[in-house]
Short mmCIF file of C-alpha atoms in Angstrom, two decimals:
data_model
loop_
_atom_site.label_atom_id
_atom_site.label_comp_id
_atom_site.label_asym_id
_atom_site.label_seq_id
_atom_site.Cartn_x
_atom_site.Cartn_y
_atom_site.Cartn_z
CA UNK A 1 -48.12 61.48 -4.35
CA UNK A 2 -48.57 59.91 -1.24
CA UNK A 3 -50.00 57.05 -2.28
CA UNK A 4 -47.11 56.33 -4.67
CA UNK A 5 -44.12 56.93 -1.96
CA UNK A 6 -46.10 54.29 -0.03
CA UNK A 7 -46.22 51.52 -2.61
CA UNK A 8 -42.80 52.35 -4.09
CA UNK A 9 -41.59 50.24 -1.00
CA UNK A 10 -42.86 46.94 -1.79
CA UNK A 11 -41.26 47.76 -4.99
CA UNK A 12 -38.34 48.93 -4.40
CA UNK A 13 -37.67 46.18 -1.49
CA UNK A 14 -36.52 43.48 -3.77
CA UNK A 15 -35.18 45.52 -6.25
CA UNK A 16 -31.86 46.87 -3.80
CA UNK A 17 -32.23 43.28 -1.96
CA UNK A 18 -31.42 41.78 -5.84
CA UNK A 19 -28.97 44.28 -6.48
CA UNK A 20 -27.03 45.60 -3.41
CA UNK A 21 -27.20 42.40 -2.43
CA UNK A 22 -28.66 43.38 1.39
CA UNK A 23 -29.43 41.12 3.87
CA UNK A 24 -33.17 41.11 4.40
CA UNK A 25 -33.10 42.89 8.03
CA UNK A 26 -31.38 45.41 5.54
CA UNK A 27 -34.22 45.31 2.96
CA UNK A 28 -37.19 45.47 6.38
CA UNK A 29 -35.18 49.04 7.59
CA UNK A 30 -35.08 49.97 4.54
CA UNK A 31 -39.26 50.03 4.64
CA UNK A 32 -38.85 50.64 8.30
CA UNK A 33 -37.52 53.59 8.15
CA UNK A 34 -39.51 55.89 6.02
CA UNK A 35 -42.17 55.11 8.94
CA UNK A 36 -39.83 56.32 11.19
CA UNK A 37 -40.06 59.65 9.92
CA UNK A 38 -43.55 59.60 9.62
CA UNK A 39 -43.63 58.67 13.12
CA UNK A 40 -41.60 61.36 14.21
CA UNK A 41 -43.31 63.59 12.21
CA UNK A 42 -46.93 63.18 12.50
CA UNK A 43 -47.27 64.76 15.52
CA UNK A 44 -45.16 67.82 14.47
CA UNK A 45 -46.95 68.27 11.46
CA UNK A 46 -50.33 68.53 13.58
CA UNK A 47 -48.77 71.11 16.01
CA UNK A 48 -48.11 73.32 13.42
CA UNK A 49 -52.47 73.00 11.24
CA UNK A 50 -53.03 73.98 14.47
CA UNK A 51 -50.71 76.79 14.99
CA UNK A 52 -50.75 78.24 12.56
CA UNK A 53 -52.81 76.46 9.13
CA UNK A 54 -53.68 73.75 7.83
CA UNK A 55 -52.10 74.85 4.82
CA UNK A 56 -49.01 76.24 5.37
CA UNK A 57 -48.04 73.00 7.92
CA UNK A 58 -49.00 70.95 3.75
CA UNK A 59 -47.40 73.66 1.90
CA UNK A 60 -44.40 72.45 4.04
CA UNK A 61 -44.05 68.81 3.99
CA UNK A 62 -45.26 68.67 0.35
CA UNK A 63 -41.73 70.73 -1.10
CA UNK A 64 -39.88 69.33 1.79
CA UNK A 65 -41.15 65.81 0.65
CA UNK A 66 -40.50 66.76 -3.50
CA UNK A 67 -37.49 67.01 -2.49
CA UNK A 68 -35.56 64.49 -0.49
CA UNK A 69 -37.84 62.07 -2.64
CA UNK A 70 -36.22 63.43 -5.90
CA UNK A 71 -32.93 63.53 -4.16
CA UNK A 72 -33.20 59.37 -2.73
CA UNK A 73 -33.02 58.72 -7.00
CA UNK A 74 -29.50 59.62 -6.79
CA UNK A 75 -27.93 57.85 -3.49
CA UNK A 76 -24.85 55.87 -3.79
CA UNK A 77 -24.67 53.88 -1.67
CA UNK A 78 -27.39 51.84 1.63
CA UNK A 79 -27.38 54.12 3.75
CA UNK A 80 -28.03 57.24 2.14
CA UNK A 81 -30.56 55.79 0.73
CA UNK A 82 -32.02 54.77 4.22
CA UNK A 83 -31.34 59.04 5.20
CA UNK A 84 -33.38 60.61 2.79
CA UNK A 85 -35.44 57.76 2.66
CA UNK A 86 -36.17 58.04 6.03
CA UNK A 87 -36.62 62.35 5.16
CA UNK A 88 -39.37 61.34 2.79
CA UNK A 89 -41.15 59.97 5.28
CA UNK A 90 -41.03 63.04 7.81
CA UNK A 91 -42.39 65.17 4.84
CA UNK A 92 -45.28 62.20 4.13
CA UNK A 93 -46.12 62.61 8.19
CA UNK A 94 -47.79 66.10 7.12
CA UNK A 95 -50.00 64.73 4.07
CA UNK A 96 -52.68 63.44 6.94
CA UNK A 97 -53.36 67.58 7.24
CA UNK A 98 -54.81 67.40 4.29
CA UNK A 99 -58.61 65.17 5.18
CA UNK A 100 -58.19 68.13 8.15
CA UNK A 101 -58.64 70.54 5.73
CA UNK A 102 -61.10 68.98 3.34
CA UNK A 103 -63.69 67.34 6.64
CA UNK A 104 -63.39 71.52 7.71
CA UNK A 105 -65.09 72.72 4.64
CA UNK A 106 -67.53 69.72 4.14
CA UNK A 107 -71.58 69.94 5.63
CA UNK A 108 -72.11 67.11 7.48
CA UNK A 109 -74.41 65.49 6.00
CA UNK A 110 -72.03 64.31 3.05
CA UNK A 111 -68.99 64.44 5.14
CA UNK A 112 -67.76 61.17 4.76
CA UNK A 113 -68.67 60.35 1.26
CA UNK A 114 -67.23 63.02 0.57
CA UNK A 115 -63.61 62.12 2.91
CA UNK A 116 -64.43 58.07 0.86
CA UNK A 117 -64.22 59.13 -2.64
CA UNK A 118 -60.85 61.04 -2.03
CA UNK A 119 -59.60 57.82 -1.45
CA UNK A 120 -60.18 57.27 -4.72
CA UNK A 121 -57.43 58.81 -5.96
CA UNK A 122 -54.45 57.42 -2.75
CA UNK A 123 -56.38 54.01 -4.80
CA UNK A 124 -55.62 55.45 -8.38
CA UNK A 125 -51.46 56.39 -6.78
CA UNK A 126 -50.67 53.41 -5.97
CA UNK A 127 -52.59 51.64 -9.49
CA UNK A 128 -50.42 54.38 -11.53
CA UNK A 129 -46.63 53.37 -9.00
CA UNK A 130 -47.62 49.89 -10.44
CA UNK A 131 -47.90 50.09 -13.93
CA UNK A 132 -45.25 52.95 -13.45
CA UNK A 133 -42.53 50.11 -12.25
CA UNK A 134 -44.18 48.04 -14.84
CA UNK A 135 -42.40 50.56 -17.36
CA UNK A 136 -39.90 52.19 -15.28
CA UNK A 137 -37.82 48.85 -14.35
CA UNK A 138 -36.96 46.96 -17.00
CA UNK A 139 -36.35 50.18 -19.30
CA UNK A 140 -34.84 53.79 -16.93
CA UNK A 141 -34.27 51.57 -13.57
CA UNK A 142 -35.08 52.19 -9.92
CA UNK A 143 -33.92 55.33 -9.90
CA UNK A 144 -35.15 57.23 -12.27
CA UNK A 145 -38.56 55.08 -10.36
CA UNK A 146 -38.02 56.68 -7.30
CA UNK A 147 -37.89 60.35 -8.68
CA UNK A 148 -40.83 60.42 -10.78
CA UNK A 149 -42.76 59.32 -7.63
CA UNK A 150 -42.13 61.95 -6.94
CA UNK A 151 -42.77 64.87 -9.81
CA UNK A 152 -47.18 64.67 -8.51
CA UNK A 153 -45.92 66.61 -5.76
CA UNK A 154 -44.80 69.47 -7.10
CA UNK A 155 -48.14 69.39 -10.02
CA UNK A 156 -49.17 69.49 -5.92
CA UNK A 157 -47.11 72.42 -4.98
CA UNK A 158 -48.21 74.59 -8.40
CA UNK A 159 -51.74 73.80 -7.45
CA UNK A 160 -51.62 74.98 -3.57
CA UNK A 161 -52.05 78.51 -5.06
CA UNK A 162 -55.63 78.22 -5.28
CA UNK A 163 -56.13 76.90 -1.86
CA UNK A 164 -58.39 77.42 0.16
CA UNK A 165 -57.16 78.25 4.37
CA UNK A 166 -59.29 76.10 6.93
CA UNK A 167 -62.59 78.94 7.46
CA UNK A 168 -63.40 77.10 10.86
CA UNK A 169 -59.87 77.74 12.06
CA UNK A 170 -59.77 80.95 11.13
CA UNK A 171 -63.03 81.33 12.15
CA UNK A 172 -60.52 80.03 15.78
CA UNK A 173 -57.69 81.80 15.36
CA UNK A 174 -59.10 85.28 15.36
CA UNK A 175 -58.74 86.09 11.92
CA UNK A 176 -62.53 86.84 10.81
CA UNK A 177 -62.33 88.40 7.27
CA UNK A 178 -59.73 86.83 6.26
CA UNK A 179 -62.20 83.27 6.97
CA UNK A 180 -65.29 85.62 5.84
CA UNK A 181 -64.14 86.49 2.01
CA UNK A 182 -62.68 82.65 2.26
CA UNK A 183 -67.18 82.28 2.84
CA UNK A 184 -68.04 84.77 -0.05
CA UNK A 185 -65.31 83.05 -2.73
CA UNK A 186 -67.49 79.55 -2.06
CA UNK A 187 -71.02 81.49 -2.63
CA UNK A 188 -69.90 83.54 -4.87
CA UNK A 189 -67.83 79.79 -6.96
CA UNK A 190 -71.21 78.20 -6.73
CA UNK A 191 -73.33 80.52 -7.26
CA UNK A 192 -75.02 80.30 -3.62
CA UNK A 193 -76.07 83.29 -1.48
CA UNK A 194 -74.60 84.37 1.93
CA UNK A 195 -75.58 82.59 4.88
CA UNK A 196 -77.63 85.30 7.26
CA UNK A 197 -76.67 86.83 9.68
CA UNK A 198 -72.01 87.76 10.86
CA UNK A 199 -69.55 85.35 12.05
CA UNK A 200 -69.67 84.25 15.38
CA UNK A 201 -66.05 84.70 16.78
CA UNK A 202 -64.86 82.11 19.07
CA UNK A 203 -61.46 82.44 19.16
CA UNK A 204 -58.78 80.32 20.96
CA UNK A 205 -55.51 80.82 21.37
CA UNK A 206 -54.77 78.00 23.15
CA UNK A 207 -54.52 75.50 20.23
CA UNK A 208 -52.90 72.56 18.96
CA UNK A 209 -52.22 71.47 22.82
CA UNK A 210 -51.24 67.28 23.73
CA UNK A 211 -52.83 67.94 27.10
CA UNK A 212 -56.13 68.48 25.77
CA UNK A 213 -56.22 65.36 24.09
CA UNK A 214 -56.15 63.39 27.32
CA UNK A 215 -59.27 65.56 28.75
CA UNK A 216 -61.86 63.49 31.05
CA UNK A 217 -64.68 63.84 27.58
CA UNK A 218 -61.77 62.08 25.41
CA UNK A 219 -59.09 60.60 27.06
CA UNK A 220 -60.79 56.91 26.55
CA UNK A 221 -61.13 57.95 22.80
CA UNK A 222 -57.90 59.13 22.23
CA UNK A 223 -56.30 55.81 23.77
CA UNK A 224 -58.79 53.27 21.52
CA UNK A 225 -57.74 55.46 17.90
CA UNK A 226 -54.32 55.20 18.52
CA UNK A 227 -54.81 51.14 18.78
CA UNK A 228 -57.09 51.53 16.11
CA UNK A 229 -54.90 53.44 13.33
CA UNK A 230 -52.18 51.29 14.74
CA UNK A 231 -53.65 48.56 14.08
CA UNK A 232 -55.22 49.60 10.33
CA UNK A 233 -51.25 50.69 9.67
CA UNK A 234 -49.70 46.97 10.65
CA UNK A 235 -52.15 45.36 9.46
CA UNK A 236 -51.78 47.36 5.84
CA UNK A 237 -48.41 47.52 5.74
CA UNK A 238 -48.31 44.46 6.57
CA UNK A 239 -50.18 42.46 3.32
CA UNK A 240 -48.70 44.89 1.08
CA UNK A 241 -44.94 43.91 1.86
CA UNK A 242 -46.61 40.22 2.29
CA UNK A 243 -48.87 39.78 -1.49
CA UNK A 244 -44.86 40.49 -2.71
CA UNK A 245 -43.50 37.92 -0.48
CA UNK A 246 -46.24 35.26 -1.93
CA UNK A 247 -46.30 35.62 -5.03
CA UNK A 248 -42.54 35.19 -5.66
CA UNK A 249 -43.61 31.68 -3.11
CA UNK A 250 -46.04 30.42 -4.96
CA UNK A 251 -48.36 29.88 -1.85
CA UNK A 252 -48.18 30.18 2.26
CA UNK A 253 -47.04 25.71 1.60
CA UNK A 254 -44.42 27.10 -1.17
CA UNK A 255 -43.03 29.40 1.72
CA UNK A 256 -43.19 26.57 4.63
CA UNK A 257 -41.07 23.91 1.62
CA UNK A 258 -38.87 26.54 0.22
CA UNK A 259 -37.65 27.94 3.43
CA UNK A 260 -36.59 24.09 4.16
CA UNK A 261 -34.47 23.48 0.35
CA UNK A 262 -32.93 26.96 0.87
CA UNK A 263 -31.45 27.10 4.69
CA UNK A 264 -27.93 25.28 2.86
CA UNK A 265 -28.25 28.18 0.43
CA UNK A 266 -26.71 31.29 0.34
CA UNK A 267 -28.78 34.06 2.45
CA UNK A 268 -28.84 35.88 0.44
CA UNK A 269 -30.42 34.21 -2.40
CA UNK A 270 -32.88 36.85 -4.27
CA UNK A 271 -35.13 37.44 -6.74
CA UNK A 272 -36.48 39.97 -8.76
CA UNK A 273 -40.44 40.43 -8.91
CA UNK A 274 -41.43 39.00 -12.20
CA UNK A 275 -44.51 40.29 -15.27
CA UNK A 276 -46.65 37.98 -13.15
CA UNK A 277 -45.39 39.37 -10.41
CA UNK A 278 -45.90 43.07 -11.53
CA UNK A 279 -49.79 41.41 -12.46
CA UNK A 280 -51.01 39.66 -9.04
CA UNK A 281 -49.57 43.08 -6.97
CA UNK A 282 -51.80 45.09 -10.17
CA UNK A 283 -54.87 42.70 -9.04
CA UNK A 284 -54.56 43.17 -4.93
CA UNK A 285 -54.09 46.70 -5.85
CA UNK A 286 -57.09 47.92 -7.33
CA UNK A 287 -58.90 46.30 -4.94
CA UNK A 288 -58.57 49.36 -3.02
CA UNK A 289 -62.06 50.52 -5.28
CA UNK A 290 -64.45 48.10 -4.49
CA UNK A 291 -63.24 48.38 -0.37
CA UNK A 292 -63.93 52.36 -1.01
CA UNK A 293 -67.67 51.47 -3.04
CA UNK A 294 -68.34 49.53 0.21
CA UNK A 295 -67.49 51.47 2.67
CA UNK A 296 -68.82 53.79 1.31
CA UNK A 297 -72.65 52.02 0.98
CA UNK A 298 -72.31 51.31 4.72
CA UNK A 299 -70.88 54.21 7.59
CA UNK A 300 -73.55 56.50 6.64
CA UNK A 301 -76.20 52.93 6.68
CA UNK A 302 -74.46 51.15 10.07
CA UNK A 303 -72.39 54.32 11.04
CA UNK A 304 -68.18 54.65 11.63
CA UNK A 305 -68.08 52.86 14.78
CA UNK A 306 -69.23 49.30 12.99
CA UNK A 307 -67.49 50.27 10.09
CA UNK A 308 -63.83 49.94 11.59
CA UNK A 309 -64.65 46.47 13.64
CA UNK A 310 -66.49 44.49 10.31
CA UNK A 311 -63.97 46.36 8.01
CA UNK A 312 -60.91 44.27 11.19
CA UNK A 313 -63.06 40.95 11.63
CA UNK A 314 -62.68 40.16 7.65
CA UNK A 315 -59.61 41.24 6.85
CA UNK A 316 -58.96 38.63 10.05
CA UNK A 317 -61.08 36.41 8.66
CA UNK A 318 -59.24 36.35 5.47
CA UNK A 319 -55.72 36.56 6.99
CA UNK A 320 -56.06 32.96 8.88
CA UNK A 321 -57.77 32.11 5.22
CA UNK A 322 -54.75 31.50 3.97
CA UNK A 323 -53.85 29.03 6.67
CA UNK A 324 -55.39 26.60 4.58
CA UNK A 325 -52.92 25.01 1.02
CA UNK A 326 -54.12 27.67 -1.85
CA UNK A 327 -53.83 28.06 -5.01
CA UNK A 328 -52.32 30.96 -7.07
CA UNK A 329 -56.12 32.50 -8.00
CA UNK A 330 -57.58 31.86 -4.38
CA UNK A 331 -54.75 33.48 -3.16
CA UNK A 332 -55.57 36.25 -4.93
CA UNK A 333 -58.39 36.66 -4.13
CA UNK A 334 -58.57 35.95 -0.87
CA UNK A 335 -55.57 38.81 -0.78
CA UNK A 336 -57.84 40.67 -2.67
CA UNK A 337 -60.96 40.90 -0.10
CA UNK A 338 -58.76 41.39 2.81
CA UNK A 339 -57.17 44.53 1.51
CA UNK A 340 -60.56 45.24 0.21
CA UNK A 341 -61.64 45.34 3.68
CA UNK A 342 -58.29 47.03 5.66
CA UNK A 343 -57.98 49.83 3.16
CA UNK A 344 -62.13 50.88 4.01
CA UNK A 345 -61.65 50.31 7.97
CA UNK A 346 -58.59 53.13 7.25
CA UNK A 347 -60.72 55.52 5.30
CA UNK A 348 -63.36 54.73 8.40
CA UNK A 349 -60.59 56.12 10.45
CA UNK A 350 -60.01 58.85 8.52
CA UNK A 351 -63.51 60.05 8.29
CA UNK A 352 -63.75 59.56 11.96
CA UNK A 353 -61.30 60.95 13.84
CA UNK A 354 -61.90 64.28 12.06
CA UNK A 355 -64.87 64.29 13.53
CA UNK A 356 -64.47 62.87 16.42
CA UNK A 357 -62.19 66.16 17.97
CA UNK A 358 -62.73 69.36 18.35
CA UNK A 359 -61.87 72.17 15.55
CA UNK A 360 -59.13 73.63 18.40
CA UNK A 361 -56.72 70.04 17.85
CA UNK A 362 -58.28 68.51 15.33
CA UNK A 363 -55.21 68.43 13.63
CA UNK A 364 -52.90 67.76 16.41
CA UNK A 365 -55.44 64.85 17.17
CA UNK A 366 -55.04 63.44 13.64
CA UNK A 367 -51.10 63.84 13.88
CA UNK A 368 -50.95 62.31 16.81
CA UNK A 369 -53.24 58.37 15.73
CA UNK A 370 -51.52 59.74 12.14
CA UNK A 371 -47.88 58.97 14.48
CA UNK A 372 -49.17 55.75 15.89
CA UNK A 373 -49.82 54.42 12.52
CA UNK A 374 -46.85 54.31 11.63
CA UNK A 375 -45.95 53.09 14.61
CA UNK A 376 -47.63 49.89 13.50
CA UNK A 377 -46.39 50.46 9.59
CA UNK A 378 -42.68 50.82 12.16
CA UNK A 379 -42.97 47.00 13.19
CA UNK A 380 -44.88 45.88 9.90
CA UNK A 381 -41.47 44.72 8.25
CA UNK A 382 -39.51 42.54 11.02
CA UNK A 383 -43.48 40.28 11.02
CA UNK A 384 -43.62 39.97 6.75
CA UNK A 385 -39.95 39.99 5.82
CA UNK A 386 -38.07 38.47 9.19
CA UNK A 387 -40.45 36.51 11.36
CA UNK A 388 -42.22 35.33 7.92
CA UNK A 389 -38.67 32.76 7.11
CA UNK A 390 -38.93 31.61 10.83
CA UNK A 391 -42.43 31.38 10.66
CA UNK A 392 -45.58 31.78 7.72
CA UNK A 393 -48.05 30.23 10.56
CA UNK A 394 -46.85 32.36 13.30
CA UNK A 395 -46.94 35.77 10.82
CA UNK A 396 -50.71 35.23 9.61
CA UNK A 397 -51.89 35.42 13.34
CA UNK A 398 -49.86 37.96 14.51
CA UNK A 399 -52.31 40.07 12.29
CA UNK A 400 -55.02 37.83 12.57
CA UNK A 401 -54.51 38.19 16.41
CA UNK A 402 -53.69 41.83 16.43
CA UNK A 403 -57.45 42.84 14.16
CA UNK A 404 -59.44 40.57 15.78
CA UNK A 405 -58.24 42.56 19.00
CA UNK A 406 -58.96 46.37 16.84
CA UNK A 407 -62.37 45.36 16.30
CA UNK A 408 -63.40 44.88 19.89
CA UNK A 409 -61.20 48.65 20.14
CA UNK A 410 -63.64 50.08 17.72
CA UNK A 411 -66.90 48.70 19.58
CA UNK A 412 -65.46 50.22 22.63
CA UNK A 413 -65.20 53.69 21.24
CA UNK A 414 -67.80 56.17 23.44
CA UNK A 415 -68.12 58.72 20.95
CA UNK A 416 -70.63 57.60 17.24
CA UNK A 417 -69.98 60.85 15.49
CA UNK A 418 -72.52 59.45 12.81
CA UNK A 419 -75.21 62.79 12.03
CA UNK A 420 -73.72 65.18 14.16
CA UNK A 421 -71.88 68.20 14.00
CA UNK A 422 -68.36 69.68 14.27
CA UNK A 423 -67.05 70.94 17.70
CA UNK A 424 -65.45 74.71 17.09
CA UNK A 425 -63.84 74.71 20.30
CA UNK A 426 -62.68 72.53 23.21
CA UNK A 427 -64.59 74.66 25.77
CA UNK A 428 -67.99 73.85 24.09
CA UNK A 429 -70.21 71.50 24.30
CA UNK A 430 -69.27 68.00 21.79
CA UNK A 431 -71.16 68.07 18.38
CA UNK A 432 -72.02 71.96 17.80
CA UNK A 433 -71.78 72.57 13.83
CA UNK A 434 -70.49 75.75 12.83
CA UNK A 435 -73.49 78.81 14.22
CA UNK A 436 -75.57 80.65 11.83
CA UNK A 437 -78.05 82.46 10.05
CA UNK A 438 -78.47 84.90 12.91
CA UNK A 439 -78.27 82.77 16.47
CA UNK A 440 -75.40 82.20 18.39
CA UNK A 441 -74.77 81.34 21.81
CA UNK A 442 -74.89 82.49 25.35
CA UNK A 443 -71.63 83.78 26.62
CA UNK A 444 -70.22 84.29 22.96
CA UNK A 445 -68.67 87.84 21.24
CA UNK A 446 -70.77 88.88 18.20
CA UNK A 447 -68.91 91.18 15.76
#
């Protein structure tokens, strides 16, 4: 559902540009306003999830997104769709908390694999959105596309009834009985015995506090992660938007030569997406699947930090190769590889971030990183759509340079989380897994 709401931006922009005769800055603003909503709400949803529970934060954000997603299909004028898509973005800001909830249920050895596999559904969402657009746009139009794209959220709202709250969160908030009930349910459903011993309470009242992200232990990690997430979203969404622009032109050189011809024409000249554009959009979208597989294969072999660095380097290299006047086929291949690796890097960041922060600030840590990603996504339309009109080469240099810096930032991260347990409380040493089998740490209460 999240992926569909994001993918719709690259389909909606050219359509409204033509239908409502919008100048390019208003088209870029239509994309940016979604990211403004996400940026402003990511930290808030993280705080709600740390204070009141992962399930609570996720449920509210999903219902919010569903309501405004359907409503935006009825927008009569440009200003209305701008406001409503901004409110959709505000709701989507809470979606990354699903990764926090999921990570807290996973054992150490399967954590990276399972979080990466959940990202397969992001790829499925993007592919489904393109296929839906191919069917819906020529017949029913963009309004129905917006309404139908919000429906998977309705399905999730219904399934929320079976979604359990994180046992780790319940332990930290002092709700031992609820945590125990969740663990018993897991044991029953898996046909496994409950672990021996009693559940250790490590209650912490000051959960979800921003200052905890800037303690001497986490300060450098937080700042580097913010830049890594910023670069990931800046490059990923930039590539999604560039893909549409490049396919409509044919290749980089065509954009440069076409600009000379168009200068004399009206600035509102527009082109609807053709069937060939949709086909090529689908091919580059399918690159998300090999992206997941490559990341899945290397993340537990070379570690989280090196995986992120490698993804940024490959993306940067592919961006520079676009300088060559390649044909449409080679262009599609380069965009395919670049998107596979940048989406893989994004997924590696989703694995690393919940692992590096303790339970008390895990949702907030992921929320602030997600917020920084939205800053990158917010700026990117003005690079991929507005700057592109003045210089296509400068645009590619900006993306390539940003990713080179992000590769360096990945290498400088102080903690490698491969093979480490999740930390429960921010008052404990890093890397402690949930205590079980009758043993307990000194200085902790046991009931």
